[in-house]
Short mmCIF file of C-alpha atoms in Angstrom, two decimals:
data_model
loop_
_atom_site.label_atom_id
_atom_site.label_comp_id
_atom_site.label_asym_id
_atom_site.label_seq_id
_atom_site.Cartn_x
_atom_site.Cartn_y
_atom_site.Cartn_z
CA LYS A 878 30.19 153.91 61.94
CA VAL A 879 30.44 157.90 62.22
CA SER A 880 27.60 157.81 64.99
CA ASP A 881 29.63 155.31 66.95
CA MET A 882 32.65 157.13 66.63
CA LEU A 883 30.85 160.40 67.58
CA ASP A 884 29.34 158.73 70.74
CA ARG A 885 32.65 157.26 71.92
CA LEU A 886 34.51 160.65 71.58
CA TYR A 887 31.76 162.78 73.13
CA SER A 888 31.34 160.26 75.92
CA ARG A 889 35.07 161.18 76.58
CA PHE A 890 34.39 164.44 76.28
CA ASP A 891 31.48 164.51 78.61
CA ALA A 892 33.65 162.61 81.47
CA LEU A 893 36.32 165.39 80.81
CA SER A 894 33.74 168.36 81.34
CA HIS A 895 32.90 166.70 84.90
CA GLU A 896 36.59 166.31 85.74
CA HIS A 897 37.30 170.15 84.98
CA GLY A 898 34.03 171.68 86.01
CA VAL A 899 32.91 172.76 82.52
CA PHE A 900 29.42 172.90 81.31
CA LYS A 901 28.47 171.10 78.39
CA VAL A 902 26.04 173.31 76.21
CA GLU A 903 25.36 171.20 73.32
CA THR A 904 26.78 169.33 70.29
CA ILE A 905 25.81 170.26 66.77
CA GLY A 906 26.97 167.87 64.35
CA ASP A 907 30.51 167.28 64.75
CA ALA A 908 30.96 170.27 67.01
CA TYR A 909 31.17 169.92 70.74
CA ILE A 910 30.33 173.28 72.52
CA ALA A 911 31.23 173.95 76.19
CA THR A 912 31.50 176.86 78.78
CA ALA A 913 32.80 177.75 81.97
CA ASN A 914 31.63 180.41 84.61
CA LEU A 915 28.25 180.51 83.48
CA VAL A 916 25.89 177.88 85.47
CA GLU A 917 28.34 178.39 88.47
CA GLU A 918 30.70 180.97 89.77
CA GLN A 919 34.33 180.35 88.29
CA ASP A 920 35.71 183.74 88.36
CA ASP A 921 39.11 183.00 89.18
CA ASP A 922 39.96 179.79 86.97
CA HIS A 923 37.01 179.95 84.14
CA VAL A 924 39.68 180.16 81.52
CA ALA A 925 42.24 177.91 83.06
CA ARG A 926 39.15 175.25 83.12
CA ILE A 927 38.55 175.64 79.44
CA ALA A 928 42.37 175.58 78.81
CA ARG A 929 42.87 172.40 80.45
CA PHE A 930 39.63 170.79 79.10
CA ALA A 931 40.75 171.53 75.65
CA LEU A 932 44.21 170.02 76.03
CA ASN A 933 42.72 166.93 77.53
CA ALA A 934 40.23 166.68 74.73
CA VAL A 935 42.58 166.91 72.10
CA ALA A 936 44.60 164.12 73.67
CA ALA A 937 41.28 161.99 74.10
CA ALA A 938 40.44 162.39 70.51
CA LYS A 939 44.26 161.59 69.39
CA SER A 940 43.67 158.05 71.39
CA THR A 941 40.30 157.55 69.94
CA GLN A 942 40.08 155.19 67.04
CA VAL A 943 37.93 156.25 64.12
CA ASP A 944 36.88 152.73 63.44
CA PRO A 945 38.07 150.10 66.14
CA GLU A 946 37.40 147.37 63.62
CA ASN A 947 39.99 148.83 61.09
CA PRO A 948 43.10 150.08 63.04
CA GLU A 949 44.36 151.60 59.76
CA SER A 950 41.67 154.20 59.74
CA GLY A 951 43.78 156.02 62.60
CA THR A 952 42.54 158.09 65.36
CA VAL A 953 40.29 161.25 65.62
CA GLN A 954 42.20 164.67 64.90
CA ILE A 955 40.06 167.58 66.09
CA ARG A 956 40.71 171.42 65.91
CA VAL A 957 39.66 173.51 69.09
CA GLY A 958 39.22 177.55 69.41
CA PHE A 959 38.04 179.32 72.43
CA HIS A 960 37.30 182.92 73.56
CA SER A 961 36.52 184.80 76.62
CA GLY A 962 33.86 187.53 77.32
CA PRO A 963 29.87 188.08 78.03
CA VAL A 964 27.16 186.14 76.58
CA VAL A 965 23.47 186.14 77.16
CA ALA A 966 21.83 182.69 78.00
CA SER A 967 18.36 181.89 77.70
CA VAL A 968 15.87 178.80 77.32
CA VAL A 969 14.03 179.36 74.13
CA GLY A 970 11.10 177.68 72.64
CA THR A 971 8.28 175.75 73.72
CA ARG A 972 8.74 172.48 71.93
CA ALA A 973 11.85 170.79 72.64
CA PRO A 974 13.01 173.82 74.18
CA ARG A 975 16.99 174.49 74.23
CA TYR A 976 19.34 176.23 76.35
CA CYS A 977 21.09 178.66 73.96
CA LEU A 978 23.96 181.12 74.38
CA PHE A 979 23.84 184.34 72.40
CA GLY A 980 26.27 187.32 71.56
CA ASP A 981 29.45 188.18 69.85
CA THR A 982 31.30 185.80 71.89
CA VAL A 983 29.70 182.81 70.50
CA ASN A 984 30.63 184.22 67.29
CA THR A 985 34.26 184.82 68.07
CA ALA A 986 34.98 181.42 69.68
CA SER A 987 33.48 179.86 66.45
CA ARG A 988 35.79 181.84 64.41
CA MET A 989 38.62 180.76 66.71
CA GLU A 990 37.87 177.01 65.99
CA SER A 991 37.09 177.33 62.21
CA ASN A 992 40.70 178.96 61.84
CA SER A 993 42.53 176.59 63.81
CA ILE A 994 44.33 173.49 62.61
CA ALA A 995 43.95 170.06 63.24
CA GLY A 996 45.34 168.79 66.60
CA ARG A 997 45.89 172.46 67.82
CA ILE A 998 44.15 174.87 70.24
CA HIS A 999 43.30 178.40 69.06
CA CYS A 1000 42.37 181.41 71.01
CA SER A 1001 41.73 184.86 71.00
CA GLN A 1002 43.96 187.51 72.49
CA ALA A 1003 41.31 188.30 75.37
CA ALA A 1004 41.35 184.56 76.04
CA ALA A 1005 45.29 184.32 75.91
CA ARG A 1006 45.44 187.18 78.44
CA TYR A 1007 43.30 185.03 81.04
CA VAL A 1008 45.57 182.02 80.50
CA ARG A 1009 48.59 183.83 81.37
CA GLN A 1010 46.77 185.10 84.53
CA GLN A 1011 45.12 181.76 85.47
CA ALA A 1012 47.24 179.06 84.11
CA PRO A 1013 50.90 180.14 84.13
CA ASP A 1014 51.94 176.95 83.49
CA LEU A 1015 50.48 176.83 79.95
CA PHE A 1016 52.11 178.39 77.09
CA VAL A 1017 50.33 180.89 74.87
CA ASP A 1018 52.33 181.77 71.66
CA SER A 1019 51.44 184.42 69.15
CA ARG A 1020 50.18 183.20 65.98
CA GLY A 1021 50.17 186.70 64.38
CA ILE A 1022 47.69 188.84 62.87
CA ILE A 1023 45.13 186.96 60.49
CA GLU A 1024 42.14 187.85 58.85
CA VAL A 1025 39.09 186.54 60.52
CA LYS A 1026 35.68 186.30 58.58
CA GLY A 1027 33.21 188.91 60.15
CA LYS A 1028 35.83 190.04 62.54
CA GLY A 1029 38.66 191.61 60.41
CA LYS A 1030 42.11 191.34 61.41
CA MET A 1031 42.72 189.61 64.93
CA HIS A 1032 45.73 188.82 66.77
CA THR A 1033 45.23 185.46 67.93
CA TYR A 1034 47.35 182.56 69.95
CA TRP A 1035 48.08 178.90 70.02
CA LEU A 1036 47.68 177.28 73.44
CA THR A 1037 49.79 174.17 74.34
CA ASN A 1038 51.41 172.36 77.33
CA ASP A 1039 54.03 170.88 75.36
CA PRO A 1040 57.51 172.87 74.65
CA ALA A 1041 58.10 170.57 71.65
CA GLN A 1042 54.87 172.29 70.03
CA ARG A 1043 56.22 175.89 70.55
CA PRO A 1044 57.82 177.93 67.73
CA LYS A 1045 61.44 178.11 67.56
CA ARG A 1046 61.76 182.02 67.05
CA LEU A 1047 61.04 183.60 70.33
CA HIS A 1048 60.68 187.13 69.64
CA VAL A 1049 57.47 189.31 69.36
CA SER A 1050 56.95 191.65 66.08
CA ASN A 1051 56.66 195.23 67.03
CA SER A 1052 54.58 195.94 64.05
CA GLN A 1053 52.04 193.49 65.54
CA ASN A 1054 51.97 195.20 69.02
CA SER A 1055 50.43 198.27 67.61
CA ASN A 1056 47.61 196.57 65.75
CA SER A 1057 46.48 193.86 68.07
CA SER A 1058 44.24 195.63 70.31
CA GLN A 1059 40.56 194.07 69.94
CA GLY A 1060 37.97 196.30 71.64
CA GLY A 1061 35.20 193.55 71.94
CA GLY A 1062 36.56 190.59 74.03
CA GLY A 1063 34.64 187.59 74.17
CA TYR A 1064 34.29 184.44 76.27
CA SER A 1065 35.76 180.94 75.30
CA LEU A 1066 33.21 179.53 73.13
CA MET A 1067 31.18 182.44 72.83
CA MET A 1068 31.53 185.93 74.59
CA GLY A 1069 32.99 189.25 74.11
CA GLY A 1070 33.01 192.72 75.50
CA GLY A 1071 35.30 194.89 77.08
CA GLY A 1072 35.53 196.49 80.75
CA GLU A 1073 33.41 193.58 82.27
CA SER A 1074 34.86 192.11 85.28
CA PRO A 1075 35.67 188.58 85.35
CA ALA A 1076 32.52 187.52 86.61
CA SER A 1077 30.88 188.54 83.45
CA ARG A 1078 33.35 186.65 81.29
CA PRO A 1079 32.57 183.17 81.19
CA VAL A 1080 34.55 180.91 78.84
CA SER A 1081 33.40 178.47 76.41
CA LEU A 1082 35.08 176.15 74.03
CA ASN A 1083 34.30 174.67 70.49
CA LEU A 1084 35.61 171.41 69.32
CA THR A 1085 35.00 170.09 66.01
CA LEU A 1086 36.13 167.21 63.74
CA ALA A 1087 35.88 169.09 60.37
CA PRO A 1088 38.98 169.26 58.18
CA PRO A 1089 41.31 172.00 59.16
CA PRO A 1090 41.69 175.21 56.85
CA MET A 1091 45.12 175.49 55.48
CA LEU A 1092 46.19 178.82 56.62
CA ASP A 1093 49.61 180.70 56.80
CA ASP A 1094 51.21 179.93 60.26
CA GLY A 1095 53.64 182.75 59.81
CA GLY A 1096 53.11 184.77 63.10
CA ASP A 1097 55.89 185.47 65.46
CA PRO A 1098 55.59 183.46 68.53
CA MET A 1099 55.76 185.01 71.97
CA ASN A 1100 58.57 184.43 74.36
CA ASP A 1101 57.56 183.15 77.81
CA ASP A 1102 59.00 186.17 79.37
CA ASP A 1103 57.06 188.55 77.00
CA GLU A 1104 54.03 190.26 77.87
CA LEU A 1105 50.93 189.56 75.70
CA PRO A 1106 50.68 192.54 73.10
#
């Protein structure tokens, strides 16, 4: 039943990847990994593509039955994380060779996913900046500064297209502004690095079905009129 559920869910994600021009890298267990601006040039909208793909993926999961034969089992809940920055891509191995991505961006995107919560889309500050530029109709609200394994303190953001999901407190903490700079950027599922042009900042996405961690959501949200700190 788990295999059947994943097949139904990933088939919907695959269709969405074609719709949004997103490249599916691989699936690892219950994680679905995708990127933009990697196998084709998408300099002007790579993060917008990933952001909209992520929103549609969350919606698709919520309408996918865990077990069609048992409606009481409910629907699938996923958590999503993405990051924007450079990566190294290569085909490795001679037996069942695989197209693999390497770099800090991969790790950062994975951390965004693992620190997300069910039904939400979590992104780095680097990715949030691009969302503001490339998809101004979407909302990015500050989650605040959180401790991220292997990365230290990071200022991260929630992405949504639903005003009802936005926090009610609409101000930015000045204390956070002075501590939120991330020197290493990244790309949506897997990239990082500062100073590169958009062309070297593909975007990737990490989706998973794993149970979400219970983290404090006490960060101050960002007003739609405020600039990203």
